[in-house]
Tab-separated table of C-alpha atoms in Angstrom:
chain	number	residue	atom	x	y	z
R	1	MET	CA	39.461	151.403	60.455
R	2	ASN	CA	37.678	148.038	60.577
R	3	ASP	CA	39.244	144.607	60.803
R	4	ALA	CA	41.110	143.617	57.634
R	5	PRO	CA	39.692	140.883	55.372
R	6	GLY	CA	40.726	137.408	56.470
R	7	THR	CA	40.962	138.299	60.158
R	8	ASP	CA	40.539	135.394	62.574
R	9	HIS	CA	36.877	135.606	63.724
R	10	ARG	CA	36.839	132.650	66.106
R	11	PRO	CA	35.111	133.382	69.453
R	12	SER	CA	37.226	135.266	71.957
R	13	ALA	CA	36.832	135.630	75.697
R	14	VAL	CA	38.092	139.193	75.682
R	15	THR	CA	38.544	141.748	72.935
R	16	THR	CA	39.635	145.232	73.891
R	17	ASP	CA	38.762	148.298	71.828
R	18	TRP	CA	41.397	149.896	69.618
R	19	THR	CA	43.280	152.128	72.060
R	20	ARG	CA	46.008	154.692	71.705
R	21	LEU	CA	49.255	153.508	73.366
R	22	PRO	CA	52.151	155.979	73.906
R	23	VAL	CA	55.414	154.480	72.699
R	24	SER	CA	59.022	155.662	72.600
R	25	HIS	CA	62.220	154.460	71.000
R	26	CYS	CA	60.054	152.341	68.656
R	27	GLN	CA	59.259	149.952	71.476
R	28	TYR	CA	56.547	148.748	73.857
R	29	ASP	CA	56.525	146.021	76.506
R	30	VAL	CA	54.193	143.007	76.841
R	31	SER	CA	54.337	141.610	80.332
R	32	THR	CA	52.542	139.163	82.620
R	33	ALA	CA	54.555	140.147	85.666
R	34	PRO	CA	55.308	143.868	85.856
R	35	GLY	CA	58.833	144.585	87.022
R	36	ALA	CA	60.157	141.092	86.305
R	37	SER	CA	63.749	141.092	85.160
R	38	GLY	CA	64.743	139.616	81.840
R	39	MET	CA	67.711	139.211	79.524
R	40	GLY	CA	67.018	142.342	77.486
R	41	ILE	CA	66.531	142.931	73.803
R	42	TYR	CA	68.846	142.254	70.856
R	43	ILE	CA	69.481	138.634	71.839
R	44	LEU	CA	66.619	136.605	70.315
R	45	GLY	CA	63.898	137.909	68.087
R	46	ASP	CA	62.960	139.460	64.747
R	47	ASP	CA	61.833	142.822	63.402
R	48	LEU	CA	58.572	142.717	65.386
R	49	LEU	CA	59.355	141.198	68.781
R	50	HIS	CA	62.331	140.249	70.958
R	51	VAL	CA	61.842	137.750	73.794
R	52	GLY	CA	63.124	138.977	77.127
R	53	GLY	CA	62.171	136.433	79.742
R	54	PRO	CA	59.455	134.024	80.903
R	55	ASN	CA	57.028	136.908	81.555
R	56	GLN	CA	57.982	139.547	78.967
R	57	PHE	CA	58.830	140.436	75.405
R	58	THR	CA	59.411	143.727	73.584
R	59	GLY	CA	57.306	144.747	70.605
R	60	PHE	CA	58.768	147.019	67.893
R	61	CYS	CA	56.884	149.697	66.025
R	62	GLY	CA	57.688	152.136	63.244
R	63	ILE	CA	57.002	155.295	65.227
R	64	HIS	CA	59.941	156.378	67.411
R	65	THR	CA	58.025	158.663	69.744
R	66	GLY	CA	54.283	159.083	69.661
R	67	TRP	CA	51.319	156.713	69.784
R	68	ILE	CA	50.088	153.614	68.043
R	69	GLU	CA	46.693	151.953	68.104
R	70	ALA	CA	46.629	148.570	69.831
R	71	ARG	CA	44.171	145.991	70.998
R	72	VAL	CA	44.174	142.551	72.576
R	73	ARG	CA	42.046	139.504	71.735
R	74	VAL	CA	42.010	136.545	74.129
R	75	LEU	CA	40.989	133.480	72.075
R	76	SER	CA	39.321	130.301	73.153
R	77	GLY	CA	41.749	128.240	71.095
R	78	PRO	CA	44.836	128.492	68.893
R	79	ALA	CA	44.853	131.219	66.310
R	80	ALA	CA	44.695	130.481	62.566
R	81	GLU	CA	48.018	129.970	60.810
R	82	ALA	CA	48.246	133.599	59.604
R	83	ASP	CA	45.688	136.407	59.264
R	84	VAL	CA	45.833	138.463	56.081
R	85	GLY	CA	46.017	142.196	55.949
R	86	TRP	CA	49.069	142.507	58.184
R	87	ASP	CA	52.624	143.514	57.338
R	88	ALA	CA	54.289	141.380	60.011
R	89	ILE	CA	53.227	138.619	62.433
R	90	SER	CA	55.339	137.042	65.169
R	91	GLU	CA	54.578	135.029	68.304
R	92	ALA	CA	56.135	133.855	71.548
R	93	THR	CA	55.185	131.939	74.683
R	94	LEU	CA	54.848	133.672	78.054
R	95	TRP	CA	54.356	132.381	81.586
R	96	SER	CA	51.330	133.984	83.225
R	97	PRO	CA	51.267	133.017	86.907
R	98	SER	CA	48.567	135.529	87.858
R	99	GLY	CA	46.420	135.460	84.759
R	100	ARG	CA	47.012	139.108	83.962
R	101	LEU	CA	48.760	140.809	81.028
R	102	SER	CA	49.646	144.407	80.270
R	103	VAL	CA	50.881	146.265	77.188
R	104	ILE	CA	52.971	149.293	78.253
R	105	GLY	CA	55.041	151.842	76.427
R	106	LEU	CA	58.789	151.579	76.835
R	107	MET	CA	58.984	154.655	79.101
R	108	GLY	CA	55.915	153.615	81.102
R	109	GLY	CA	53.168	154.991	78.878
R	110	THR	CA	49.931	153.142	79.595
R	111	ALA	CA	46.364	152.854	78.408
R	112	ASP	CA	43.646	151.618	80.777
R	113	ALA	CA	42.184	149.218	78.217
R	114	LEU	CA	45.611	147.546	77.743
R	115	THR	CA	46.486	147.294	81.429
R	116	ASP	CA	45.843	144.223	83.636
R	117	ILE	CA	43.925	142.253	80.993
R	118	ALA	CA	42.501	138.872	82.102
R	119	VAL	CA	44.287	136.030	80.327
R	120	PRO	CA	44.578	132.302	81.065
R	121	ARG	CA	46.838	131.352	83.983
R	122	GLY	CA	49.842	129.265	83.072
R	123	LEU	CA	51.536	129.180	79.652
R	124	ILE	CA	50.051	131.397	76.996
R	125	ARG	CA	50.901	131.967	73.346
R	126	VAL	CA	50.935	135.602	72.243
R	127	ARG	CA	50.806	136.415	68.537
R	128	VAL	CA	51.593	140.001	67.543
R	129	HIS	CA	50.196	141.477	64.297
R	130	ALA	CA	51.409	144.845	62.980
R	131	ARG	CA	50.715	147.018	59.958
R	132	ASP	CA	51.556	150.489	58.702
R	133	ARG	CA	54.760	150.709	60.710
R	134	LEU	CA	56.084	153.995	59.415
R	135	HIS	CA	58.578	156.317	61.131
R	136	GLU	CA	57.216	159.774	61.845
R	137	THR	CA	59.832	161.276	59.484
R	138	VAL	CA	58.154	159.601	56.503
R	139	ARG	CA	54.567	159.391	57.787
R	140	THR	CA	52.021	161.785	56.218
R	141	ASP	CA	48.589	162.910	57.350
R	142	GLY	CA	47.063	160.657	54.747
R	143	ASP	CA	48.669	157.442	56.127
R	144	PRO	CA	46.521	155.189	58.301
R	145	PRO	CA	47.507	154.875	61.991
R	146	GLU	CA	50.005	152.196	62.922
R	147	ARG	CA	48.184	149.271	64.475
R	148	HIS	CA	49.269	146.277	66.557
R	149	GLU	CA	46.930	143.492	67.557
R	150	LEU	CA	47.758	140.718	70.074
R	151	HIS	CA	46.039	137.327	69.938
R	152	ILE	CA	46.403	135.267	73.106
R	153	TRP	CA	45.448	131.672	73.887
R	154	ALA	CA	46.334	129.034	76.481
R	155	VAL	CA	48.973	126.340	75.710
R	156	SER	CA	50.465	123.478	77.677
R	157	GLU	CA	53.868	123.458	75.931
R	158	GLU	CA	56.626	126.022	75.831
R	159	THR	CA	57.757	126.423	72.227
R	160	PRO	CA	60.237	128.958	70.814
R	161	TRP	CA	59.297	132.323	69.428
R	162	ARG	CA	58.842	132.385	65.646
R	163	THR	CA	58.182	134.663	62.729
R	164	VAL	CA	54.800	133.850	61.191
R	165	LEU	CA	54.948	136.570	58.561
R	166	ALA	CA	58.103	138.536	57.933
R	167	ASP	CA	57.948	142.220	57.120
R	168	PRO	CA	59.298	142.478	53.583
R	169	VAL	CA	61.106	145.729	54.459
R	170	GLY	CA	62.180	144.610	57.947
R	171	ARG	CA	65.795	144.177	58.994
R	172	GLY	CA	67.393	140.938	60.020
R	173	TRP	CA	68.697	140.420	63.576
R	174	GLU	CA	71.681	138.363	64.700
R	175	GLN	CA	70.515	135.587	66.942
R	176	LYS	CA	72.610	134.886	70.088
R	177	PRO	CA	71.523	131.525	71.406
R	178	ALA	CA	74.668	131.013	73.528
R	179	LYS	CA	74.147	134.325	75.314
R	180	ALA	CA	70.465	133.435	75.810
R	181	ALA	CA	71.422	130.038	77.266
R	182	GLU	CA	73.898	131.718	79.625
R	183	TRP	CA	71.235	134.110	80.896
R	184	ALA	CA	68.716	131.251	81.183
R	185	MET	CA	70.957	129.001	83.300
R	186	LEU	CA	72.032	131.901	85.543
R	187	SER	CA	68.365	132.796	86.061
R	188	LEU	CA	67.733	129.286	87.375
R	189	VAL	CA	70.584	129.430	89.931
R	190	PRO	CA	70.512	133.027	91.189
R	191	ARG	CA	72.859	133.964	93.985
R	192	PRO	CA	71.106	135.264	97.106
R	193	SER	CA	71.238	139.032	97.220
R	194	THR	CA	73.283	140.637	99.977
R	195	ARG	CA	71.324	143.869	99.677
R	196	PRO	CA	68.224	144.545	101.786
R	197	ALA	CA	64.956	143.921	99.941
R	198	LEU	CA	63.124	147.036	98.765
R	199	LEU	CA	59.742	145.319	98.931
R	200	PRO	CA	58.379	142.786	101.418
R	201	PRO	CA	58.182	139.172	100.205
R	202	LEU	CA	54.902	137.850	98.831
R	203	PRO	CA	52.711	136.111	101.446
R	204	ALA	CA	53.215	132.361	101.678
R	205	GLY	CA	50.980	130.488	99.317
R	206	ASP	CA	50.148	133.565	97.253
R	207	PRO	CA	48.364	132.218	94.155
R	208	ASP	CA	49.649	135.082	92.079
R	209	GLY	CA	53.313	134.598	93.033
R	210	ASP	CA	55.281	132.032	91.020
R	211	GLY	CA	52.362	129.801	89.920
R	212	ALA	CA	53.477	126.858	92.068
R	213	SER	CA	49.897	125.733	92.373
R	214	LEU	CA	49.602	125.286	88.578
R	215	SER	CA	50.258	122.065	86.717
R	216	ARG	CA	53.766	121.390	85.399
R	217	VAL	CA	54.346	121.851	81.727
R	218	ALA	CA	56.482	120.559	78.819
R	219	VAL	CA	59.229	122.294	76.880
R	220	VAL	CA	59.284	121.275	73.236
R	221	ARG	CA	62.029	121.757	70.653
R	222	ARG	CA	62.148	120.350	67.134
R	223	ARG	CA	64.987	119.733	64.673
R	224	PRO	CA	64.937	118.481	61.094
R	225	ALA	CA	67.956	116.254	61.667
R	226	PRO	CA	68.791	113.769	64.428
R	227	VAL	CA	69.671	115.329	67.774
R	228	GLU	CA	72.054	114.128	70.451
R	229	VAL	CA	71.091	114.575	74.104
R	230	PRO	CA	74.183	115.287	76.186
R	231	THR	CA	74.238	112.633	78.937
R	232	GLY	CA	76.266	112.837	82.105
R	233	VAL	CA	76.770	115.970	84.191
R	234	LEU	CA	76.128	119.553	83.147
R	235	PRO	CA	78.228	121.744	85.434
R	236	VAL	CA	76.401	124.739	86.907
R	237	GLY	CA	78.803	126.167	89.532
R	238	ASP	CA	77.748	124.973	93.010
R	239	LEU	CA	75.069	122.779	91.403
R	240	GLU	CA	74.902	120.385	88.497
R	241	VAL	CA	72.328	118.827	86.166
R	242	ARG	CA	72.455	115.067	85.832
R	243	LEU	CA	71.168	113.726	82.524
R	244	GLU	CA	70.831	109.979	82.663
R	245	ARG	CA	69.646	107.677	79.941
R	246	VAL	CA	66.608	105.481	80.755
R	247	ASP	CA	66.113	103.902	77.308
R	248	ASP	CA	66.640	104.784	73.663
R	249	GLU	CA	64.175	107.643	73.802
R	250	THR	CA	63.986	108.678	77.444
R	251	PHE	CA	66.329	110.491	79.815
R	252	THR	CA	65.962	111.921	83.315
R	253	TRP	CA	66.909	115.497	84.180
R	254	SER	CA	67.681	116.085	87.845
R	255	TRP	CA	69.350	118.862	89.807
R	256	ALA	CA	71.989	118.056	92.453
R	257	ARG	CA	74.607	119.774	94.540
R	258	ALA	CA	78.029	119.670	92.926
R	259	VAL	CA	80.730	117.564	94.536
R	260	GLY	CA	83.109	120.547	94.360
R	261	PRO	CA	81.265	123.873	94.816
R	262	ILE	CA	83.090	126.954	93.568
R	263	PHE	CA	81.640	129.764	95.671
R	264	PRO	CA	82.912	130.472	99.192
R	265	HIS	CA	79.308	130.212	100.421
R	266	PRO	CA	77.899	127.485	98.169
R	267	LEU	CA	74.358	127.605	96.808
R	268	THR	CA	72.453	124.630	98.267
R	269	THR	CA	68.861	125.250	97.215
R	270	LEU	CA	67.980	123.325	94.082
R	271	PRO	CA	65.831	124.929	91.362
R	272	ASP	CA	63.637	121.808	91.378
R	273	ASP	CA	63.727	118.943	93.894
R	274	GLU	CA	61.928	116.565	91.530
R	275	PRO	CA	63.455	114.864	88.474
R	276	SER	CA	61.800	115.439	85.120
R	277	ALA	CA	61.692	113.389	81.928
R	278	VAL	CA	63.280	114.218	78.553
R	279	ARG	CA	61.969	112.304	75.534
R	280	VAL	CA	63.401	112.334	72.000
R	281	THR	CA	61.226	110.970	69.202
R	282	SER	CA	61.450	110.997	65.412
R	283	GLY	CA	58.760	111.296	62.774
R	284	ALA	CA	58.001	112.541	59.333
R	285	ASP	CA	58.541	116.157	60.437
R	286	GLY	CA	61.937	115.435	62.002
R	287	PHE	CA	63.088	114.959	65.595
R	288	THR	CA	61.235	116.259	68.635
R	289	LEU	CA	62.582	116.792	72.146
R	290	ARG	CA	60.058	117.056	74.963
R	291	HIS	CA	61.193	118.013	78.451
R	292	GLU	CA	58.133	117.070	80.537
R	293	GLY	CA	57.104	117.878	84.072
R	294	VAL	CA	58.914	121.145	84.593
R	295	TRP	CA	57.737	124.219	86.506
R	296	GLY	CA	56.029	126.736	84.295
R	297	ARG	CA	58.233	129.509	85.635
R	298	HIS	CA	61.323	127.530	84.469
R	299	ALA	CA	59.999	126.586	80.994
R	300	PHE	CA	61.292	129.629	79.112
R	301	ALA	CA	64.812	129.260	80.561
R	302	LEU	CA	64.934	125.513	79.917
R	303	GLY	CA	63.821	126.083	76.374
R	304	LEU	CA	66.710	128.491	75.782
R	305	ILE	CA	69.119	125.973	77.326
R	306	TRP	CA	67.878	123.194	75.086
R	307	GLU	CA	68.094	125.422	72.024
R	308	HIS	CA	71.820	125.802	72.722
R	309	LEU	CA	72.558	122.224	73.839
R	310	LEU	CA	70.921	120.701	70.789
R	311	ASP	CA	73.064	122.773	68.408
R	312	ALA	CA	76.285	123.055	70.428
R	313	ALA	CA	76.667	119.901	72.550
R	314	GLY	CA	79.347	120.112	75.192
R	315	SER	CA	79.332	123.919	75.238
R	316	TYR	CA	78.296	125.506	78.544
R	317	PRO	CA	78.456	129.321	78.090
R	318	TRP	CA	77.393	129.999	81.670
R	319	ILE	CA	80.449	128.343	83.193
R	320	GLU	CA	82.940	131.209	82.663
R	321	THR	CA	80.429	133.679	84.070
R	322	LEU	CA	79.908	131.542	87.149
R	323	ARG	CA	83.648	131.095	87.604
R	324	GLY	CA	84.152	134.858	87.325
R	325	GLN	CA	81.418	135.483	89.865
R	326	ALA	CA	82.942	132.830	92.172
R	327	ALA	CA	86.390	134.419	91.887
R	328	GLU	CA	84.949	137.809	92.793
R	329	ALA	CA	82.973	136.302	95.682
R	330	THR	CA	86.095	134.583	96.950
R	331	VAL	CA	88.079	137.821	96.947
R	332	LEU	CA	85.278	139.612	98.793
R	333	ALA	CA	84.939	136.740	101.281
R	334	GLU	CA	88.631	136.825	102.031
R	335	LYS	CA	88.590	140.590	102.364
R	336	TYR	CA	85.633	140.307	104.786
R	337	ARG	CA	87.387	137.521	106.686
R	338	ARG	CA	90.493	139.658	107.194
R	339	LEU	CA	88.420	142.637	108.177
R	340	GLN	CA	86.401	140.530	110.615
R	341	ALA	CA	89.578	139.046	112.057
R	342	GLU	CA	90.962	142.564	112.646
R	343	ARG	CA	87.767	143.653	114.319
R	344	ASP	CA	87.660	140.529	116.458
R	345	ALA	CA	91.262	140.999	117.464
R	346	GLU	CA	90.419	144.547	118.516
R	347	ARG	CA	87.262	143.464	120.374
R	348	TRP	CA	88.851	140.507	122.093
R	349	GLY	CA	92.442	141.652	122.567
R	350	GLY	CA	93.788	138.932	120.293
R	351	THR	CA	92.470	135.783	118.584
R	352	PRO	CA	88.726	135.407	119.180
R	353	PRO	CA	87.839	133.094	122.085
R	354	SER	CA	85.654	130.002	121.863
R	355	ASP	CA	82.254	130.210	120.154
R	356	ARG	CA	80.656	129.718	123.521
R	357	VAL	CA	82.301	132.788	124.986
R	358	ARG	CA	81.593	134.817	121.851
R	359	GLY	CA	77.932	133.950	122.188
R	360	LEU	CA	77.628	135.406	125.717
R	361	SER	CA	75.793	138.705	126.082
R	362	GLY	CA	77.480	139.891	129.266
R	363	GLN	CA	80.967	141.206	130.065
R	364	ALA	CA	83.142	138.786	128.110
R	365	GLN	CA	84.537	141.384	125.744
R	366	SER	CA	85.031	143.824	128.608
R	367	LEU	CA	87.067	141.295	130.593
R	368	ALA	CA	89.077	140.360	127.481
R	369	ARG	CA	90.135	144.022	127.088
R	370	ILE	CA	91.589	144.178	130.618
R	371	ASP	CA	92.948	140.607	130.940
R	372	ARG	CA	92.507	138.330	127.893
R	373	ARG	CA	94.472	135.459	129.441
R	374	LEU	CA	92.151	135.457	132.442
R	375	LEU	CA	89.115	135.176	130.160
R	376	ASP	CA	90.623	132.078	128.466
R	377	ARG	CA	91.493	130.521	131.831
R	378	ILE	CA	87.930	130.939	133.107
R	379	ASP	CA	86.600	129.410	129.855
R	380	ALA	CA	88.809	126.382	130.325
R	381	LEU	CA	87.582	125.639	133.872
R	382	PRO	CA	85.057	122.915	134.593
R	383	PRO	CA	81.583	124.233	135.549
R	384	ALA	CA	82.032	123.608	139.294
R	385	ARG	CA	85.236	125.709	139.408
R	386	GLN	CA	83.623	128.408	137.286
R	387	ARG	CA	80.824	128.666	139.820
R	388	ALA	CA	83.353	128.765	142.674
R	389	ALA	CA	85.327	131.487	140.913
R	390	ALA	CA	82.167	133.540	140.503
R	391	CYS	CA	81.352	133.336	144.163
R	392	TRP	CA	84.925	134.188	145.170
R	393	ALA	CA	84.896	137.274	142.927
R	394	ALA	CA	81.458	138.387	144.160
R	395	ARG	CA	82.545	138.162	147.819
R	396	HIS	CA	85.692	140.240	147.121
R	397	ALA	CA	83.568	142.797	145.300
R	398	MET	CA	81.190	143.046	148.287
R	399	ARG	CA	84.116	143.313	150.659
R	400	VAL	CA	85.952	146.102	148.816
R	401	ALA	CA	82.672	148.097	148.526
R	402	GLY	CA	81.809	147.613	152.228
R	403	LEU	CA	78.715	145.523	151.442
R	404	GLU	CA	79.819	142.161	152.824
R	405	GLN	CA	78.172	142.775	156.229
R	406	ILE	CA	74.882	144.253	155.002
R	407	GLY	CA	72.323	141.670	156.169
R	408	TRP	CA	70.257	141.013	153.031
R	409	ILE	CA	73.335	141.203	150.830
R	410	ALA	CA	75.285	138.821	153.097
R	411	ASP	CA	72.326	136.411	153.000
R	412	ALA	CA	72.202	136.419	149.229
R	413	LEU	CA	75.963	135.855	148.967
R	414	ALA	CA	75.763	132.959	151.440
R	415	ALA	CA	72.920	131.380	149.468
R	416	ALA	CA	74.938	131.476	146.286
R	417	GLU	CA	78.006	130.008	148.012
R	418	ALA	CA	75.813	127.207	149.347
R	419	ASP	CA	74.438	126.592	145.869
R	420	ARG	CA	70.975	127.720	146.931
R	421	PRO	CA	68.726	129.930	144.820
R	422	LEU	CA	69.083	133.693	145.231
R	423	PRO	CA	66.064	135.732	146.298
R	424	ARG	CA	63.642	136.747	143.444
R	425	SER	CA	64.791	140.349	143.631
R	426	PHE	CA	68.142	139.145	142.274
R	427	THR	CA	66.815	136.710	139.639
R	428	GLU	CA	63.983	138.686	138.050
R	429	GLN	CA	64.470	141.527	135.535
R	430	HIS	CA	68.242	141.269	135.769
R	431	GLY	CA	68.216	142.018	139.496
R	432	SER	CA	66.687	145.506	139.115
R	433	ALA	CA	64.699	145.220	142.349
R	434	ALA	CA	67.819	144.269	144.301
R	435	PHE	CA	69.800	147.144	142.748
R	436	ASN	CA	67.057	149.614	143.594
R	437	ARG	CA	67.095	148.425	147.162
R	438	LEU	CA	70.849	148.899	147.242
R	439	MET	CA	70.497	152.495	146.142
R	440	SER	CA	67.871	153.300	148.732
R	441	ASP	CA	69.187	151.317	151.735
R	442	PRO	CA	70.440	153.793	154.375
R	443	GLU	CA	72.873	151.175	155.763
R	444	VAL	CA	74.761	150.971	152.466
R	445	PRO	CA	77.984	153.043	152.530
R	446	ASN	CA	78.687	155.672	149.932
R	447	THR	CA	82.198	155.651	148.539
R	448	THR	CA	83.621	156.641	145.200
R	449	VAL	CA	86.305	155.079	143.047
R	450	THR	CA	87.999	155.672	139.755
R	451	LEU	CA	86.909	152.984	137.308
R	452	ARG	CA	89.624	151.699	134.960
R	453	LEU	CA	87.786	150.284	131.933
R	454	GLY	CA	89.331	148.474	128.990
R	455	THR	CA	88.869	149.848	125.527
R	456	PRO	CA	89.356	148.336	122.024
R	457	GLY	CA	93.028	148.053	121.201
R	458	SER	CA	94.151	147.348	124.783
R	459	GLY	CA	93.717	150.952	125.943
R	460	THR	CA	92.279	152.139	129.214
R	461	ARG	CA	89.470	154.607	129.867
R	462	THR	CA	89.018	156.021	133.342
R	463	VAL	CA	85.834	157.225	134.962
R	464	ALA	CA	86.451	159.269	138.134
R	465	GLY	CA	84.019	159.622	141.002
R	466	ALA	CA	81.994	156.482	140.304
R	467	LEU	CA	79.873	155.097	143.122
R	468	GLN	CA	81.845	152.016	144.225
R	469	GLN	CA	78.809	150.164	145.574
R	470	ALA	CA	77.007	150.492	142.268
R	471	ALA	CA	80.076	149.229	140.423
R	472	ALA	CA	80.514	146.205	142.739
R	473	PHE	CA	76.889	145.061	143.137
R	474	PRO	CA	76.549	143.560	139.574
R	475	ALA	CA	79.171	140.949	140.647
R	476	LEU	CA	76.594	139.597	143.117
R	477	ILE	CA	73.723	139.809	140.627
R	478	ALA	CA	75.857	137.781	138.195
R	479	LEU	CA	75.536	134.752	140.509
R	480	ALA	CA	71.869	134.465	139.518
R	481	ASP	CA	72.934	133.307	136.033
R	482	ASP	CA	72.366	129.609	135.580
R	483	ASP	CA	75.372	129.428	133.238
R	484	PRO	CA	78.456	129.106	135.475
R	485	LEU	CA	80.723	130.474	132.685
R	486	ALA	CA	78.662	133.601	132.256
R	487	ALA	CA	78.387	134.030	136.005
R	488	ALA	CA	82.161	133.726	136.496
R	489	ILE	CA	83.058	136.161	133.703
R	490	ASP	CA	80.594	138.841	134.788
R	491	ALA	CA	81.416	138.475	138.491
R	492	VAL	CA	85.169	138.651	137.929
R	493	TYR	CA	84.925	141.676	135.612
R	494	ASN	CA	82.607	143.688	137.864
R	495	ALA	CA	84.687	142.840	140.910
R	496	ALA	CA	87.831	143.989	139.083
R	497	ILE	CA	86.520	147.453	138.130
R	498	ALA	CA	85.038	147.887	141.618
R	499	HIS	CA	88.600	147.749	142.950
R	500	GLY	CA	89.387	151.009	141.158
R	501	ASP	CA	93.143	151.691	141.070
R	502	ASP	CA	93.714	148.254	142.641
R	503	ARG	CA	92.123	146.571	139.583
R	504	ASP	CA	95.324	144.910	138.393
R	505	ARG	CA	96.153	143.590	141.882
R	506	PHE	CA	92.751	141.950	142.006
R	507	LEU	CA	93.299	140.415	138.595
R	508	THR	CA	96.652	139.005	139.770
R	509	ASP	CA	94.943	137.511	142.848
R	510	THR	CA	92.314	135.949	140.595
R	511	HIS	CA	94.990	134.255	138.520
R	512	ALA	CA	96.510	132.887	141.735
R	513	VAL	CA	93.144	131.530	142.843
R	514	LEU	CA	92.735	129.703	139.517
R	515	ASP	CA	96.189	128.091	139.698
């Protein structure tokens, strides 16, 4: 079938051939960003298309399950007002950050000619033409195939979807501008996901990402009667929009953090760091609102918000949703706080210690499980006394394990007590070279001991037949730590377990030394 009489014949950059497109549930998808989430159908639209988001709308066909013929024409300029020979014509604006567009069946049916079509980057207007939309239950072999043709051209303004030619037998759809505005505002202030990402993030500076390299655009809305721009603060949960009057026709729109955030972990990233201008003018065709200098990726959502604000000033349908989300988040945060407190109490034998102690990677938790009060006392000491406590504990560990008189060990202990650097075998690779020497030195005695280790919940786990020298030696290695607090905690703990069944007596002696 050839083009119908009256078809727009202006030059086009791209015209695909008529191609069979599999469809289902009377729907197909037009998208400039495959996989992008939207607000769904049945909110805004007519019998031919329903807008779904900045990058997508749904087209409706007569056939429930089968195929239609479709093609795409990318025009060099705006299409004529209305081509003849079609049963229905509707159009909408899409944001095309990558300059690619695809027409896909609802259940993923594709046609190569309709996939990844080159279109202008930025805002584009898409006009959908349809004819012979018959359901398969009434279609006969003599009926022409159902055809849909998309005309696409570049625009610099985001304007609302519209019906150019209504299908005389089409059904009417209830419009839900408040629900659309709710979705739009929530899309501008998304909460960070707590789930791991399924896909890696786009590379920094990716030109096909969100179109940040493209020029900012304008959102335009028109009304036949005077419109009132709501000045002041628009509440948006943790954020707010500030609309301030500049003169009779001009306002500024700026995002800011709310004085009283409502989420337990407030959102701090603004959708746009730069203010934008809102201008309201009047003319023979009525009143026009232009929101200028906005990101292209935000234009669709801002358009839906203005559609609602101009007709229902003072109504913010997103507020109750945000409050509900905040209430749920608060309950979850409190539940997590209690759970974390219980876990910390189990790990630390009571209230968690200072942040500094919690940040240590050594034996702080282990010492807390056998003597929590001693851990707190060491934490409260000045650095010089912490270093002295570490040396005292290390010497007692060497003494109980029979290592105090081993020449190279005695020299290292004396160096630490004199505040001199320990040999490199103690300071490098966590003292592995020194420990290996310990295990191979024939002068080192070989005695065993029963280790009494703390467990979560103030229990005790015993390990019989442990080599006492191996248990004690880490107390000396701990002195290589430049942090006196870490050195003291690790030295005291390792000295304690090296005492075996006399562990508690050693801990009592340590308390006496710290008095």
